[in-house]
């Protein structure tokens, strides 16, 4: 539309301007010719055919097609046209009438490949109008020039239109093809084909959108895989204690004359499995809350009192398992989090250390400030973690030794909860093996100085 408008303007504006220029030049030349003629008649007291012819004989009439001289009544006294001369007739053209009323008149029109210009002026004698001179010019030369210009402009416009049309068709086809590919990819992914990728060549914006879309799909695929794995792992974890409960209840129901001691033993086992179920669901709920991104508003928390509280409880657990638990703390360790989160992290790490180092285990917990970080490390002298598993222990349901974790009452979710909880507060957690044996877990939170709330 814009190009069509520009072409229309290109085809009309220069022509209109040139036409106007020609009109102006015609007006000045024709009017000055008429003035010369009027001047040559100006000495006459009255106009007659004879004296007008005599006066006009000396006037040069270059380029003028017809000249008429009328008397004050509009009767033609002189006409340059030989055949069909109007001498003796009345020439009441608009221009002559105007002149007989005392005005100079000029009109010009461009039609049918010719400029037709008419000029007329009154002839005065002692301020009396005694006649009028009328000149008519029919010019095809300038009109031909104008027509040439018009044709050239039309040809140029046609070339521009063809080029623009071809270019826009090529461009729009390329564009629609790319958008089409993107659309197909979006639809495929929407239908669940997460492995589908948008193949868009080039480096333009659409190709970039394609790349962004592909990386988005990558993430979607990863999230979807993780979700599927999580759901299947979670169902599996829930199924195991449920199956055990069913087995135990079936045994009680189906064994005839079951003695009270065995029943009590079975029911105690059922209780343990139920406890496990509730631990798993609690951990799952905690993780879902972390995933939903809805966090309790953080406050400045001094980690030391929380550590002391966990240590009081865990010392009893350690004693029960014949393990030794010690802790030390240094510096002002304030972080931006909630008390519950800190409690959970310290508890899970210490519980694991006590759990996996077993009888005779030595667990050392240390809390300190290192520059802008508050660092909590939990070290033990247990079996440590095989190097190939060290980066995977934070994954959900990942256990190095499944049987051992289960028998120790683990859910396989403790470390993922620790990792997610710490990361939500811009911290980090890592696992390592100690040179002398045993594992050490280190959690870091950004240090927030100031009064704890
Ligand atoms: P679990 O409930 O099984 O303890 P976690 O997520 O807390 O689950 O830990 C994942 C796995 O990491 C454990 O099953 C265990 O194999 C390993 N792990 C965790 N802490 C320790 C530790 N202190 N020493 C050795 N292995 C550990």
PDB file of N, CA and C and ligand atoms in Angstrom, residues 283 348-349 352-357 378 380 382-385 392-395 397-402 405-406 409-417 438-441, ligand 1:
ATOM      1  N   UNK A 283       8.230 -35.736  53.634  1.00  0.00           N
ATOM      2  CA  UNK A 283       9.334 -35.257  52.789  1.00  0.00           C
ATOM      3  C   UNK A 283       8.825 -34.839  51.406  1.00  0.00           C
ATOM      4  N   UNK A 348      18.933 -32.699  58.877  1.00  0.00           N
ATOM      5  CA  UNK A 348      19.114 -33.730  57.844  1.00  0.00           C
ATOM      6  C   UNK A 348      20.581 -34.130  57.703  1.00  0.00           C
ATOM      7  N   UNK A 349      21.480 -33.127  57.690  1.00  0.00           N
ATOM      8  CA  UNK A 349      22.902 -33.434  57.495  1.00  0.00           C
ATOM      9  C   UNK A 349      23.461 -34.210  58.687  1.00  0.00           C
ATOM     10  N   UNK A 352      22.029 -37.798  58.825  1.00  0.00           N
ATOM     11  CA  UNK A 352      22.718 -38.673  57.866  1.00  0.00           C
ATOM     12  C   UNK A 352      24.078 -39.099  58.407  1.00  0.00           C
ATOM     13  N   UNK A 353      24.834 -38.123  58.939  1.00  0.00           N
ATOM     14  CA  UNK A 353      26.193 -38.401  59.415  1.00  0.00           C
ATOM     15  C   UNK A 353      26.156 -39.452  60.532  1.00  0.00           C
ATOM     16  N   UNK A 354      25.218 -39.262  61.465  1.00  0.00           N
ATOM     17  CA  UNK A 354      25.106 -40.211  62.582  1.00  0.00           C
ATOM     18  C   UNK A 354      24.646 -41.570  62.050  1.00  0.00           C
ATOM     19  N   UNK A 355      23.661 -41.510  61.115  1.00  0.00           N
ATOM     20  CA  UNK A 355      23.065 -42.723  60.563  1.00  0.00           C
ATOM     21  C   UNK A 355      24.092 -43.568  59.824  1.00  0.00           C
ATOM     22  N   UNK A 356      24.877 -42.891  58.945  1.00  0.00           N
ATOM     23  CA  UNK A 356      25.760 -43.666  58.075  1.00  0.00           C
ATOM     24  C   UNK A 356      27.128 -43.971  58.688  1.00  0.00           C
ATOM     25  N   UNK A 357      27.506 -43.265  59.771  1.00  0.00           N
ATOM     26  CA  UNK A 357      28.811 -43.612  60.363  1.00  0.00           C
ATOM     27  C   UNK A 357      28.671 -44.771  61.351  1.00  0.00           C
ATOM     28  N   UNK A 378      29.400 -30.589  58.165  1.00  0.00           N
ATOM     29  CA  UNK A 378      29.105 -31.762  58.980  1.00  0.00           C
ATOM     30  C   UNK A 378      30.013 -32.878  58.479  1.00  0.00           C
ATOM     31  N   UNK A 380      31.976 -36.705  59.127  1.00  0.00           N
ATOM     32  CA  UNK A 380      31.893 -37.954  59.901  1.00  0.00           C
ATOM     33  C   UNK A 380      33.043 -38.869  59.518  1.00  0.00           C
ATOM     34  N   UNK A 382      32.435 -42.101  58.691  1.00  0.00           N
ATOM     35  CA  UNK A 382      31.735 -43.275  58.133  1.00  0.00           C
ATOM     36  C   UNK A 382      32.387 -43.773  56.848  1.00  0.00           C
ATOM     37  N   UNK A 383      31.596 -44.492  56.045  1.00  0.00           N
ATOM     38  CA  UNK A 383      32.159 -45.098  54.828  1.00  0.00           C
ATOM     39  C   UNK A 383      32.428 -44.081  53.713  1.00  0.00           C
ATOM     40  N   UNK A 384      31.926 -42.888  53.859  1.00  0.00           N
ATOM     41  CA  UNK A 384      32.093 -41.889  52.790  1.00  0.00           C
ATOM     42  C   UNK A 384      31.189 -42.218  51.610  1.00  0.00           C
ATOM     43  N   UNK A 385      31.370 -41.488  50.514  1.00  0.00           N
ATOM     44  CA  UNK A 385      30.501 -41.689  49.354  1.00  0.00           C
ATOM     45  C   UNK A 385      31.386 -42.034  48.157  1.00  0.00           C
ATOM     46  N   UNK A 392      25.526 -37.125  42.712  1.00  0.00           N
ATOM     47  CA  UNK A 392      24.145 -37.555  42.530  1.00  0.00           C
ATOM     48  C   UNK A 392      23.385 -37.693  43.844  1.00  0.00           C
ATOM     49  N   UNK A 393      24.099 -37.599  44.982  1.00  0.00           N
ATOM     50  CA  UNK A 393      23.414 -37.827  46.264  1.00  0.00           C
ATOM     51  C   UNK A 393      22.331 -36.779  46.559  1.00  0.00           C
ATOM     52  N   UNK A 394      22.396 -35.621  45.822  1.00  0.00           N
ATOM     53  CA  UNK A 394      21.374 -34.588  46.057  1.00  0.00           C
ATOM     54  C   UNK A 394      20.129 -34.801  45.194  1.00  0.00           C
ATOM     55  N   UNK A 395      20.181 -35.791  44.301  1.00  0.00           N
ATOM     56  CA  UNK A 395      19.006 -36.072  43.470  1.00  0.00           C
ATOM     57  C   UNK A 395      17.931 -36.746  44.305  1.00  0.00           C
ATOM     58  N   UNK A 397      15.437 -39.298  45.660  1.00  0.00           N
ATOM     59  CA  UNK A 397      15.402 -40.760  45.808  1.00  0.00           C
ATOM     60  C   UNK A 397      16.725 -41.442  45.481  1.00  0.00           C
ATOM     61  N   UNK A 398      17.784 -40.654  45.315  1.00  0.00           N
ATOM     62  CA  UNK A 398      19.060 -41.306  45.008  1.00  0.00           C
ATOM     63  C   UNK A 398      19.714 -41.799  46.291  1.00  0.00           C
ATOM     64  N   UNK A 399      20.072 -43.070  46.282  1.00  0.00           N
ATOM     65  CA  UNK A 399      20.772 -43.642  47.445  1.00  0.00           C
ATOM     66  C   UNK A 399      21.951 -44.435  46.938  1.00  0.00           C
ATOM     67  N   UNK A 400      23.038 -44.338  47.669  1.00  0.00           N
ATOM     68  CA  UNK A 400      24.212 -45.103  47.265  1.00  0.00           C
ATOM     69  C   UNK A 400      23.936 -46.579  47.558  1.00  0.00           C
ATOM     70  N   UNK A 401      23.478 -46.832  48.749  1.00  0.00           N
ATOM     71  CA  UNK A 401      23.192 -48.215  49.139  1.00  0.00           C
ATOM     72  C   UNK A 401      21.731 -48.264  49.580  1.00  0.00           C
ATOM     73  N   UNK A 402      20.871 -48.755  48.677  1.00  0.00           N
ATOM     74  CA  UNK A 402      19.421 -48.708  48.926  1.00  0.00           C
ATOM     75  C   UNK A 402      19.033 -49.438  50.211  1.00  0.00           C
ATOM     76  N   UNK A 405      20.146 -47.589  53.319  1.00  0.00           N
ATOM     77  CA  UNK A 405      19.352 -46.390  53.565  1.00  0.00           C
ATOM     78  C   UNK A 405      17.987 -46.767  54.142  1.00  0.00           C
ATOM     79  N   UNK A 406      17.353 -47.796  53.516  1.00  0.00           N
ATOM     80  CA  UNK A 406      16.021 -48.218  53.977  1.00  0.00           C
ATOM     81  C   UNK A 406      16.076 -48.710  55.417  1.00  0.00           C
ATOM     82  N   UNK A 409      16.151 -46.223  57.857  1.00  0.00           N
ATOM     83  CA  UNK A 409      14.949 -45.372  57.909  1.00  0.00           C
ATOM     84  C   UNK A 409      15.000 -44.196  56.965  1.00  0.00           C
ATOM     85  N   UNK A 410      15.888 -44.259  55.986  1.00  0.00           N
ATOM     86  CA  UNK A 410      16.011 -43.134  55.036  1.00  0.00           C
ATOM     87  C   UNK A 410      14.918 -43.162  53.974  1.00  0.00           C
ATOM     88  N   UNK A 411      14.657 -41.976  53.406  1.00  0.00           N
ATOM     89  CA  UNK A 411      13.641 -41.883  52.348  1.00  0.00           C
ATOM     90  C   UNK A 411      14.298 -41.579  51.007  1.00  0.00           C
ATOM     91  N   UNK A 412      15.560 -41.207  51.044  1.00  0.00           N
ATOM     92  CA  UNK A 412      16.236 -40.821  49.789  1.00  0.00           C
ATOM     93  C   UNK A 412      15.911 -39.402  49.387  1.00  0.00           C
ATOM     94  N   UNK A 413      15.233 -38.664  50.274  1.00  0.00           N
ATOM     95  CA  UNK A 413      14.833 -37.294  49.920  1.00  0.00           C
ATOM     96  C   UNK A 413      15.541 -36.243  50.769  1.00  0.00           C
ATOM     97  N   UNK A 414      16.177 -36.709  51.858  1.00  0.00           N
ATOM     98  CA  UNK A 414      16.772 -35.780  52.830  1.00  0.00           C
ATOM     99  C   UNK A 414      17.725 -34.771  52.201  1.00  0.00           C
ATOM    100  N   UNK A 415      18.667 -35.261  51.371  1.00  0.00           N
ATOM    101  CA  UNK A 415      19.662 -34.341  50.798  1.00  0.00           C
ATOM    102  C   UNK A 415      19.051 -33.435  49.729  1.00  0.00           C
ATOM    103  N   UNK A 416      18.028 -33.938  48.977  1.00  0.00           N
ATOM    104  CA  UNK A 416      17.392 -33.028  47.983  1.00  0.00           C
ATOM    105  C   UNK A 416      16.688 -31.898  48.698  1.00  0.00           C
ATOM    106  N   UNK A 417      16.092 -32.228  49.861  1.00  0.00           N
ATOM    107  CA  UNK A 417      15.429 -31.161  50.622  1.00  0.00           C
ATOM    108  C   UNK A 417      16.472 -30.143  51.078  1.00  0.00           C
ATOM    109  N   UNK A 438      35.452 -41.090  55.510  1.00  0.00           N
ATOM    110  CA  UNK A 438      34.253 -40.388  55.961  1.00  0.00           C
ATOM    111  C   UNK A 438      33.849 -39.298  54.976  1.00  0.00           C
ATOM    112  N   UNK A 439      32.637 -38.794  55.212  1.00  0.00           N
ATOM    113  CA  UNK A 439      32.114 -37.773  54.295  1.00  0.00           C
ATOM    114  C   UNK A 439      32.020 -36.431  55.000  1.00  0.00           C
ATOM    115  N   UNK A 440      32.063 -35.377  54.220  1.00  0.00           N
ATOM    116  CA  UNK A 440      31.820 -34.052  54.793  1.00  0.00           C
ATOM    117  C   UNK A 440      30.862 -33.289  53.877  1.00  0.00           C
ATOM    118  N   UNK A 441      29.809 -32.770  54.479  1.00  0.00           N
ATOM    119  CA  UNK A 441      28.828 -31.971  53.737  1.00  0.00           C
ATOM    120  C   UNK A 441      28.974 -30.514  54.174  1.00  0.00           C
TER     121      UNK A 441
HETATM  122  P1  LIG B   1      18.450 -41.065  52.849  1.00  0.00           P
HETATM  123  O1  LIG B   1      17.090 -40.826  53.375  1.00  0.00           O
HETATM  124  O2  LIG B   1      18.611 -42.327  52.101  1.00  0.00           O
HETATM  125  O3  LIG B   1      19.515 -40.805  53.837  1.00  0.00           O
HETATM  126  P2  LIG B   1      19.471 -38.672  51.655  1.00  0.00           P
HETATM  127  O4  LIG B   1      18.971 -37.853  50.541  1.00  0.00           O
HETATM  128  O5  LIG B   1      19.600 -38.017  52.966  1.00  0.00           O
HETATM  129  O6  LIG B   1      18.573 -39.962  51.709  1.00  0.00           O
HETATM  130  O7  LIG B   1      20.876 -39.210  51.212  1.00  0.00           O
HETATM  131  C1  LIG B   1      21.067 -39.798  49.963  1.00  0.00           C
HETATM  132  C2  LIG B   1      22.136 -40.851  49.982  1.00  0.00           C
HETATM  133  O8  LIG B   1      23.407 -40.250  50.199  1.00  0.00           O
HETATM  134  C3  LIG B   1      22.007 -41.818  51.119  1.00  0.00           C
HETATM  135  O9  LIG B   1      21.159 -42.877  50.771  1.00  0.00           O
HETATM  136  C4  LIG B   1      23.413 -42.277  51.342  1.00  0.00           C
HETATM  137  O10 LIG B   1      23.736 -43.342  50.471  1.00  0.00           O
HETATM  138  C5  LIG B   1      24.248 -41.087  50.955  1.00  0.00           C
HETATM  139  N1  LIG B   1      24.691 -40.324  52.159  1.00  0.00           N
HETATM  140  C6  LIG B   1      24.120 -39.263  52.732  1.00  0.00           C
HETATM  141  N2  LIG B   1      24.811 -38.828  53.792  1.00  0.00           N
HETATM  142  C7  LIG B   1      25.878 -39.644  53.910  1.00  0.00           C
HETATM  143  C8  LIG B   1      26.977 -39.733  54.823  1.00  0.00           C
HETATM  144  N3  LIG B   1      27.136 -38.842  55.824  1.00  0.00           N
HETATM  145  N4  LIG B   1      27.898 -40.718  54.644  1.00  0.00           N
HETATM  146  C9  LIG B   1      27.736 -41.596  53.635  1.00  0.00           C
HETATM  147  N5  LIG B   1      26.722 -41.580  52.737  1.00  0.00           N
HETATM  148  C10 LIG B   1      25.815 -40.635  52.868  1.00  0.00           C
END
